[in-house]
Amino acid sequence: MRKEDKFNRNFSQLFEEAYTPEESPLEDALKRPGDRYKDFEFYREGGIKEISICLDSRTGRQVAMARMKKNSDVDRKEPFIREARINAALQHPNIVPVYDVGLTNNEPWFTMKFIDGQSLKEIIQKLKNQEESRFNNLADRLELFLKVCDAVAYSHSRGILHLDLKPDNIRVSEYGDVVLCDWGLADVIPSECDEPLLEVCSSTTKDFDEMTLDGTVKGTPGYMAPEQTGMIKERKGKHTDIFSLGAVLYSLLTYKKAFDGDELESILTKTVNADFLKPSQVSDNHIPFSLEAVCLKALSKRPEDRYSSVKELQQEIRDFINGFTTEAENASIMKSLHFWVKRNRTLSIISAFALLLLLGLMITSIINLKLAETNAKEVADKLRIEKEYHMRINKGAAPKFYDRAYVAYESFQFDDALNFCNSAAELDESLQEAWKLKANLHFIRQEFKAAKEAFKRAREESILTEINSEYVQIKANDKKSLSTKQYLELITQLRDNGLLREFTNLIHYKIFSEISLDERIEFCKGAVIVHNPHMKSLKFKFNREFKHLDLSGNTDMQVALCLQNFPAASADFSYTDISDFIAFRKQSLNALNVAHTSIYELHSLENPELRNLDISHTGIGNLRGLAGRPLIKLNISHNAVTSIGHILQIPQLEELTIHKGQLTKSELYHLPKTIKLIEVD
Amino acid sequence: MSDDSNQTRVTLLQKLQTNQDDHSWDDFVRYYEGYIYIVIRNLGVGVEDSKDILQEILLKIWKALPNYSYDREKCRFRTWLCVVIRNKVYSFFKLRSSRNSRLNVSYDDLLQNLDLISDAEIDKIAETEWQSYISNLAWENLQDQFPKLAKEVFEASLDEESNSVLAERFKVAESSVRVYKMRIRKAMHKEIIRLNQELGG
Ligand SMILES: Nc1ncnc2c1ncn2[C@@H]1O[C@H](COP(=O)(O)OP(=O)(O)O)[C@@H](O)[C@H]1O
Ligand SMILES: [Mg+2]
């Protein structure tokens, strides 16, 4: 058999096709008779219109066609066409474009761009259900809101009011386009609109009264303004849209409606009085203070109390995004930032650039305090996404960074402070304070060379710069550390020159850096002496097995700050001259003996793990600081305590030592029997 | 392409008509043998006999070729071919039937059938077979250019219209089915037009 016997005869159809080509298929499509729009598919409906998707055979694209819902009143025809005309007059990236208007079988319709995606109402619903969404982040929601504002600002500039702003009328495409739809209630301001629109002006026609023809209010309860309820006499205007924008912002912040309720009547009453709960009262979301303020202002009952233009409202949102926030928020940024920086120390030092981005991110999403909990890598990913914010931070932001650096420096957060400082100096090289602080911070880290450089930029000359220069000679390599001996010499020198803050800084820096126990002991021994110059000798014992630190009997010792962060489990500082508990900060102490010291109050006591405390023979007279602590043993003999009150608030107390006659019989009567009382002479 | 350039371009058929050497004979056989064979088979001749007479008919046509005047209006080349084939088949069997009647093939029946085939019917055979032939030839020329899956989807699409059914069957996206079909169809249309022109259709 030849191959021809197996020919596939189906191929012949291709021959015919090849010779009956649509020589000009595009032209033919235009000539083809029949309906321009076909393949209708119902998409969605609102209160008035039915939206279908269909194919425009002329352009070959899918379009959305709006028609009046079935059984609509014939009187609705004019307003329907009017809506199409008004919408068509608006050409803006955030307003749905109308393509064509027409009549088929005497029924009006108009076609517009089909915006595939979701309505903002659906998005908010998802957010409320805590579903993953592109808009989990407030910054993204604010971006969206700004686009809606853009659309409204533009339409106002063309003399058109929307009057039905609400999430359902805002569509967000899959590609992030935000468009405002549904101009069904829109009105034209005759004095401000373009000539052709005068045709659709409603002022004289009956269908633009307060009420629609079917007697319902115009607008959507929950988002409408007081003047739209029909319950007060007030002109509608741009302020009406501004109110509704406030309501939309409210929903974006809280995922709830500002005005809600089961009965229309009650919603309207609340609306007319602008009676709603503040965003922060109704939502678990963190609501930035200034955004709440924006919301409240836009939602003012009296039009004159609202923003006078959409642009003004927008500017406030932008200011927030750009970080010109209130002090209150700065504090909260600070907090999250600290947290972040701390977590990331292990990831080596964050570059100034990353920090810059981070700050932008923080400013825009302080609400997202959760962010601080997400792990560092996630944050880093977010940083990339939020890169655009970094673009907004400029020279003007430098002082803010400096402020933050200073706050960090004040609280001995030297690494954070340096990061902020670097950013500040990078953003604005002429900011001398930043250079000066940076120099100080390098000095603390014994990076004398870098410090010298920064001092130069700060045009700073002082004893400190001299000492620093001296140490550049001693240790030129910023990467190396001073020996303990050199370090002690340096702090001695600082002390002798009266540079007390620098002196404290260096002690602090040393004891909070990761050093071996031997080095720590060596350093502490020296530093206590430097700190208490009148001391002749120091008794210093540390039992490594029991982690017991014993400095008792150093009767001249007044300060022992360098013992903070010491890895002791118990400490005996009795018979010393210390006057507070600051030396014990960051020590995980179970037992502490400060008998026979100059301590006279408990305010400075932290050590939450403390079980056994001896404050006998001190000036302490008030035990409020012990309430609620897990103390088991307490010695208060021969101090100024005379009342049992706060002792009763130490739930686990088992043993109490007092001196004879310290507490009256009736006081002792209240002492639980479970507590063993020891009375000493 | 304008009409002018169409006329100045010498098609394979025109070359074969004017230039009858060994080389062009090979071309002639390569391109027309298949078609001639199908037509012979269509005239009701069995596989074995077809093989026997194919050579004779090829030669006969080859010789007659220069006399064919290319006049589309009067008679298409494929129709002319078919008439020549029919006549040759007829005389071939006539000869056989008188010379050699001991074979159990009834050449008389065959001759009778051939007699009954009208010009209109010849036309029809010429047409349908030509279309099938050229299309299949085009596919032969092209198919190696396409990935296996695309080829299979396309071949199946000639029987099955629904893209979704094809997508299901070949476990590919419907959009891929559309693309395969569209690509190959377009290429085929071009190749069919080219071959048809070259071979004088
Ligand atoms: N161009 C469009 N593309 C996609 N969806 C649309 C489009 N226009 C409106 N919609 C959706 O259809 C629904 C009804 O449309 P809308 O214009 O609000 O009608 P109504 O005046 O009846 O409220 C809305 O939920 C809206 O999200
Ligand atoms: Mg709507």
PDB file of C-alpha atoms in Angstrom, chain A residues 431-611:
ATOM      1  CA  LEU A 431      23.829  67.986  60.375  1.00  0.00           C
ATOM      2  CA  GLN A 432      26.596  68.622  62.907  1.00  0.00           C
ATOM      3  CA  GLU A 433      24.787  67.267  65.941  1.00  0.00           C
ATOM      4  CA  ALA A 434      24.495  63.955  64.178  1.00  0.00           C
ATOM      5  CA  TRP A 435      28.217  63.857  63.506  1.00  0.00           C
ATOM      6  CA  LYS A 436      28.971  64.792  67.071  1.00  0.00           C
ATOM      7  CA  LEU A 437      26.777  62.094  68.507  1.00  0.00           C
ATOM      8  CA  LYS A 438      28.187  59.645  65.995  1.00  0.00           C
ATOM      9  CA  ALA A 439      31.691  60.541  67.151  1.00  0.00           C
ATOM     10  CA  ASN A 440      30.675  59.972  70.742  1.00  0.00           C
ATOM     11  CA  LEU A 441      29.217  56.614  69.892  1.00  0.00           C
ATOM     12  CA  HIS A 442      32.360  55.532  68.070  1.00  0.00           C
ATOM     13  CA  PHE A 443      34.359  56.662  71.051  1.00  0.00           C
ATOM     14  CA  ILE A 444      32.215  54.495  73.317  1.00  0.00           C
ATOM     15  CA  ARG A 445      32.947  51.569  71.036  1.00  0.00           C
ATOM     16  CA  GLN A 446      36.630  52.452  71.155  1.00  0.00           C
ATOM     17  CA  GLU A 447      36.596  53.081  67.432  1.00  0.00           C
ATOM     18  CA  PHE A 448      38.831  56.044  67.938  1.00  0.00           C
ATOM     19  CA  LYS A 449      39.685  56.525  64.325  1.00  0.00           C
ATOM     20  CA  ALA A 450      36.093  56.686  63.215  1.00  0.00           C
ATOM     21  CA  ALA A 451      35.384  58.925  66.173  1.00  0.00           C
ATOM     22  CA  LYS A 452      38.159  61.274  65.152  1.00  0.00           C
ATOM     23  CA  GLU A 453      36.777  61.476  61.647  1.00  0.00           C
ATOM     24  CA  ALA A 454      33.294  62.230  62.927  1.00  0.00           C
ATOM     25  CA  PHE A 455      34.543  64.804  65.401  1.00  0.00           C
ATOM     26  CA  LYS A 456      36.175  66.544  62.485  1.00  0.00           C
ATOM     27  CA  ARG A 457      32.904  66.583  60.559  1.00  0.00           C
ATOM     28  CA  ALA A 458      31.212  67.981  63.661  1.00  0.00           C
ATOM     29  CA  ARG A 459      33.955  70.634  63.951  1.00  0.00           C
ATOM     30  CA  GLU A 460      34.223  69.571  67.552  1.00  0.00           C
ATOM     31  CA  GLU A 461      37.225  70.308  69.705  1.00  0.00           C
ATOM     32  CA  SER A 462      37.189  69.501  73.382  1.00  0.00           C
ATOM     33  CA  ILE A 463      38.930  67.512  76.048  1.00  0.00           C
ATOM     34  CA  LEU A 464      37.148  64.501  74.720  1.00  0.00           C
ATOM     35  CA  THR A 465      38.531  64.999  71.206  1.00  0.00           C
ATOM     36  CA  GLU A 466      41.975  65.317  72.726  1.00  0.00           C
ATOM     37  CA  ILE A 467      41.642  62.135  74.673  1.00  0.00           C
ATOM     38  CA  ASN A 468      40.303  60.469  71.577  1.00  0.00           C
ATOM     39  CA  SER A 469      43.268  61.615  69.502  1.00  0.00           C
ATOM     40  CA  GLU A 470      45.567  60.302  72.156  1.00  0.00           C
ATOM     41  CA  TYR A 471      43.948  56.910  71.914  1.00  0.00           C
ATOM     42  CA  VAL A 472      44.158  56.866  68.131  1.00  0.00           C
ATOM     43  CA  GLN A 473      47.893  56.719  68.793  1.00  0.00           C
ATOM     44  CA  ILE A 474      47.526  53.947  71.336  1.00  0.00           C
ATOM     45  CA  LYS A 475      45.136  51.866  69.244  1.00  0.00           C
ATOM     46  CA  ALA A 476      44.865  52.766  65.584  1.00  0.00           C
ATOM     47  CA  ASN A 477      42.849  49.774  64.532  1.00  0.00           C
ATOM     48  CA  ASP A 478      39.161  50.295  65.160  1.00  0.00           C
ATOM     49  CA  LYS A 479      38.538  46.591  64.942  1.00  0.00           C
ATOM     50  CA  LYS A 480      40.727  45.757  67.919  1.00  0.00           C
ATOM     51  CA  SER A 481      39.764  46.251  71.556  1.00  0.00           C
ATOM     52  CA  LEU A 482      41.646  47.869  74.376  1.00  0.00           C
ATOM     53  CA  SER A 483      43.035  45.593  77.050  1.00  0.00           C
ATOM     54  CA  THR A 484      41.220  45.688  80.370  1.00  0.00           C
ATOM     55  CA  LYS A 485      44.094  47.616  81.846  1.00  0.00           C
ATOM     56  CA  GLN A 486      44.012  50.205  79.087  1.00  0.00           C
ATOM     57  CA  TYR A 487      40.254  50.396  79.393  1.00  0.00           C
ATOM     58  CA  LEU A 488      40.483  51.097  83.106  1.00  0.00           C
ATOM     59  CA  GLU A 489      43.095  53.746  82.444  1.00  0.00           C
ATOM     60  CA  LEU A 490      40.812  55.347  79.921  1.00  0.00           C
ATOM     61  CA  ILE A 491      37.848  55.552  82.277  1.00  0.00           C
ATOM     62  CA  THR A 492      40.097  56.870  84.995  1.00  0.00           C
ATOM     63  CA  GLN A 493      41.195  59.592  82.644  1.00  0.00           C
ATOM     64  CA  LEU A 494      37.577  60.403  81.806  1.00  0.00           C
ATOM     65  CA  ARG A 495      36.769  60.568  85.499  1.00  0.00           C
ATOM     66  CA  ASP A 496      39.656  62.849  86.231  1.00  0.00           C
ATOM     67  CA  ASN A 497      38.618  65.197  83.450  1.00  0.00           C
ATOM     68  CA  GLY A 498      35.095  65.373  84.763  1.00  0.00           C
ATOM     69  CA  LEU A 499      33.652  63.630  81.678  1.00  0.00           C
ATOM     70  CA  LEU A 500      31.143  61.767  83.791  1.00  0.00           C
ATOM     71  CA  ARG A 501      28.679  60.879  81.090  1.00  0.00           C
ATOM     72  CA  GLU A 502      31.418  59.442  78.917  1.00  0.00           C
ATOM     73  CA  PHE A 503      32.801  57.660  81.950  1.00  0.00           C
ATOM     74  CA  THR A 504      29.420  56.031  82.622  1.00  0.00           C
ATOM     75  CA  ASN A 505      28.968  55.254  78.938  1.00  0.00           C
ATOM     76  CA  LEU A 506      32.179  53.299  78.791  1.00  0.00           C
ATOM     77  CA  ILE A 507      31.407  51.337  81.904  1.00  0.00           C
ATOM     78  CA  HIS A 508      27.979  50.589  80.573  1.00  0.00           C
ATOM     79  CA  TYR A 509      29.296  49.588  77.199  1.00  0.00           C
ATOM     80  CA  LYS A 510      31.817  47.204  78.689  1.00  0.00           C
ATOM     81  CA  ILE A 511      29.573  45.398  81.105  1.00  0.00           C
ATOM     82  CA  PHE A 512      26.826  44.973  78.538  1.00  0.00           C
ATOM     83  CA  SER A 513      29.104  43.574  75.907  1.00  0.00           C
ATOM     84  CA  GLU A 514      29.798  39.904  75.725  1.00  0.00           C
ATOM     85  CA  ILE A 515      32.915  39.323  77.770  1.00  0.00           C
ATOM     86  CA  SER A 516      34.288  36.326  79.595  1.00  0.00           C
ATOM     87  CA  LEU A 517      33.709  35.941  83.312  1.00  0.00           C
ATOM     88  CA  ASP A 518      37.390  36.418  84.034  1.00  0.00           C
ATOM     89  CA  GLU A 519      37.513  39.617  82.098  1.00  0.00           C
ATOM     90  CA  ARG A 520      34.346  40.792  83.767  1.00  0.00           C
ATOM     91  CA  ILE A 521      35.691  40.127  87.236  1.00  0.00           C
ATOM     92  CA  GLU A 522      38.959  41.811  86.419  1.00  0.00           C
ATOM     93  CA  PHE A 523      37.165  44.778  84.988  1.00  0.00           C
ATOM     94  CA  CYS A 524      34.699  45.089  87.863  1.00  0.00           C
ATOM     95  CA  LYS A 525      37.419  44.927  90.463  1.00  0.00           C
ATOM     96  CA  GLY A 526      39.210  47.784  88.768  1.00  0.00           C
ATOM     97  CA  ALA A 527      36.102  49.775  87.931  1.00  0.00           C
ATOM     98  CA  VAL A 528      34.721  49.740  91.478  1.00  0.00           C
ATOM     99  CA  ILE A 529      37.949  51.287  92.635  1.00  0.00           C
ATOM    100  CA  VAL A 530      37.897  53.877  89.859  1.00  0.00           C
ATOM    101  CA  HIS A 531      34.319  54.681  90.736  1.00  0.00           C
ATOM    102  CA  ASN A 532      35.022  54.977  94.451  1.00  0.00           C
ATOM    103  CA  PRO A 533      38.358  56.789  94.466  1.00  0.00           C
ATOM    104  CA  HIS A 534      38.533  57.067  98.234  1.00  0.00           C
ATOM    105  CA  MET A 535      38.528  53.287  98.633  1.00  0.00           C
ATOM    106  CA  LYS A 536      41.814  51.859  99.777  1.00  0.00           C
ATOM    107  CA  SER A 537      41.203  48.239  98.990  1.00  0.00           C
ATOM    108  CA  LEU A 538      38.373  46.056  97.741  1.00  0.00           C
ATOM    109  CA  LYS A 539      37.038  42.796  99.122  1.00  0.00           C
ATOM    110  CA  PHE A 540      35.621  40.985  96.105  1.00  0.00           C
ATOM    111  CA  LYS A 541      34.616  37.336  96.183  1.00  0.00           C
ATOM    112  CA  PHE A 542      32.716  35.365  93.599  1.00  0.00           C
ATOM    113  CA  ASN A 543      31.934  31.734  94.143  1.00  0.00           C
ATOM    114  CA  ARG A 544      31.641  30.270  90.695  1.00  0.00           C
ATOM    115  CA  GLU A 545      29.904  27.119  91.866  1.00  0.00           C
ATOM    116  CA  PHE A 546      27.076  28.830  93.723  1.00  0.00           C
ATOM    117  CA  LYS A 547      27.363  32.043  91.754  1.00  0.00           C
ATOM    118  CA  HIS A 548      27.499  33.936  94.952  1.00  0.00           C
ATOM    119  CA  LEU A 549      28.854  37.443  94.749  1.00  0.00           C
ATOM    120  CA  ASP A 550      30.189  38.796  98.002  1.00  0.00           C
ATOM    121  CA  LEU A 551      31.246  42.419  98.386  1.00  0.00           C
ATOM    122  CA  SER A 552      30.181  42.712 101.987  1.00  0.00           C
ATOM    123  CA  GLY A 553      32.251  44.753 104.372  1.00  0.00           C
ATOM    124  CA  ASN A 554      33.426  47.287 101.777  1.00  0.00           C
ATOM    125  CA  THR A 555      32.246  50.048 104.013  1.00  0.00           C
ATOM    126  CA  ASP A 556      33.582  52.789 101.733  1.00  0.00           C
ATOM    127  CA  MET A 557      31.905  51.521  98.610  1.00  0.00           C
ATOM    128  CA  GLN A 558      29.210  53.982  97.541  1.00  0.00           C
ATOM    129  CA  VAL A 559      28.596  52.983  93.948  1.00  0.00           C
ATOM    130  CA  ALA A 560      28.935  49.648  92.177  1.00  0.00           C
ATOM    131  CA  LEU A 561      27.277  50.348  88.832  1.00  0.00           C
ATOM    132  CA  CYS A 562      29.784  48.178  87.054  1.00  0.00           C
ATOM    133  CA  LEU A 563      28.250  45.124  88.682  1.00  0.00           C
ATOM    134  CA  GLN A 564      25.114  45.403  86.580  1.00  0.00           C
ATOM    135  CA  ASN A 565      24.654  42.408  84.332  1.00  0.00           C
ATOM    136  CA  PHE A 566      26.940  40.353  86.595  1.00  0.00           C
ATOM    137  CA  PRO A 567      26.042  36.652  86.306  1.00  0.00           C
ATOM    138  CA  ALA A 568      25.365  36.173  90.033  1.00  0.00           C
ATOM    139  CA  ALA A 569      22.529  34.177  91.559  1.00  0.00           C
ATOM    140  CA  SER A 570      22.913  35.648  95.007  1.00  0.00           C
ATOM    141  CA  ALA A 571      24.659  38.716  96.325  1.00  0.00           C
ATOM    142  CA  ASP A 572      25.832  39.962  99.664  1.00  0.00           C
ATOM    143  CA  PHE A 573      26.414  43.707  99.789  1.00  0.00           C
ATOM    144  CA  SER A 574      25.866  44.099 103.519  1.00  0.00           C
ATOM    145  CA  TYR A 575      27.978  46.613 105.368  1.00  0.00           C
ATOM    146  CA  THR A 576      28.597  48.717 102.266  1.00  0.00           C
ATOM    147  CA  ASP A 577      27.674  52.318 101.652  1.00  0.00           C
ATOM    148  CA  ILE A 578      25.430  51.793  98.615  1.00  0.00           C
ATOM    149  CA  SER A 579      22.228  53.816  98.629  1.00  0.00           C
ATOM    150  CA  ASP A 580      20.151  52.109  95.941  1.00  0.00           C
ATOM    151  CA  PHE A 581      19.632  48.853  94.086  1.00  0.00           C
ATOM    152  CA  ILE A 582      20.951  50.042  90.734  1.00  0.00           C
ATOM    153  CA  ALA A 583      24.066  47.886  90.969  1.00  0.00           C
ATOM    154  CA  PHE A 584      21.860  44.792  90.772  1.00  0.00           C
ATOM    155  CA  ARG A 585      20.161  45.586  87.488  1.00  0.00           C
ATOM    156  CA  LYS A 586      20.233  42.712  85.024  1.00  0.00           C
ATOM    157  CA  GLN A 587      21.479  40.329  87.665  1.00  0.00           C
ATOM    158  CA  SER A 588      19.297  37.241  88.038  1.00  0.00           C
ATOM    159  CA  LEU A 589      19.319  37.243  91.798  1.00  0.00           C
ATOM    160  CA  ASN A 590      17.502  34.794  94.036  1.00  0.00           C
ATOM    161  CA  ALA A 591      18.903  36.157  97.228  1.00  0.00           C
ATOM    162  CA  LEU A 592      20.130  39.603  98.135  1.00  0.00           C
ATOM    163  CA  ASN A 593      21.532  40.937 101.348  1.00  0.00           C
ATOM    164  CA  VAL A 594      21.811  44.687 101.699  1.00  0.00           C
ATOM    165  CA  ALA A 595      21.723  44.831 105.481  1.00  0.00           C
ATOM    166  CA  HIS A 596      23.588  47.706 107.102  1.00  0.00           C
ATOM    167  CA  THR A 597      23.691  49.838 103.920  1.00  0.00           C
ATOM    168  CA  SER A 598      22.564  53.374 103.182  1.00  0.00           C
ATOM    169  CA  ILE A 599      19.572  52.231 101.156  1.00  0.00           C
ATOM    170  CA  TYR A 600      16.425  54.064 102.203  1.00  0.00           C
ATOM    171  CA  GLU A 601      13.863  53.151  99.570  1.00  0.00           C
ATOM    172  CA  LEU A 602      12.805  50.292  97.301  1.00  0.00           C
ATOM    173  CA  HIS A 603      11.990  52.201  94.102  1.00  0.00           C
ATOM    174  CA  SER A 604      15.162  51.182  92.366  1.00  0.00           C
ATOM    175  CA  LEU A 605      14.721  47.484  93.101  1.00  0.00           C
ATOM    176  CA  GLU A 606      14.089  45.447  89.970  1.00  0.00           C
ATOM    177  CA  ASN A 607      15.242  41.805  90.230  1.00  0.00           C
ATOM    178  CA  PRO A 608      11.844  40.161  89.821  1.00  0.00           C
ATOM    179  CA  GLU A 609      13.132  36.648  90.656  1.00  0.00           C
ATOM    180  CA  LEU A 610      14.186  37.587  94.165  1.00  0.00           C
ATOM    181  CA  ARG A 611      13.127  34.999  96.798  1.00  0.00           C
TER     182      ARG A 611
END
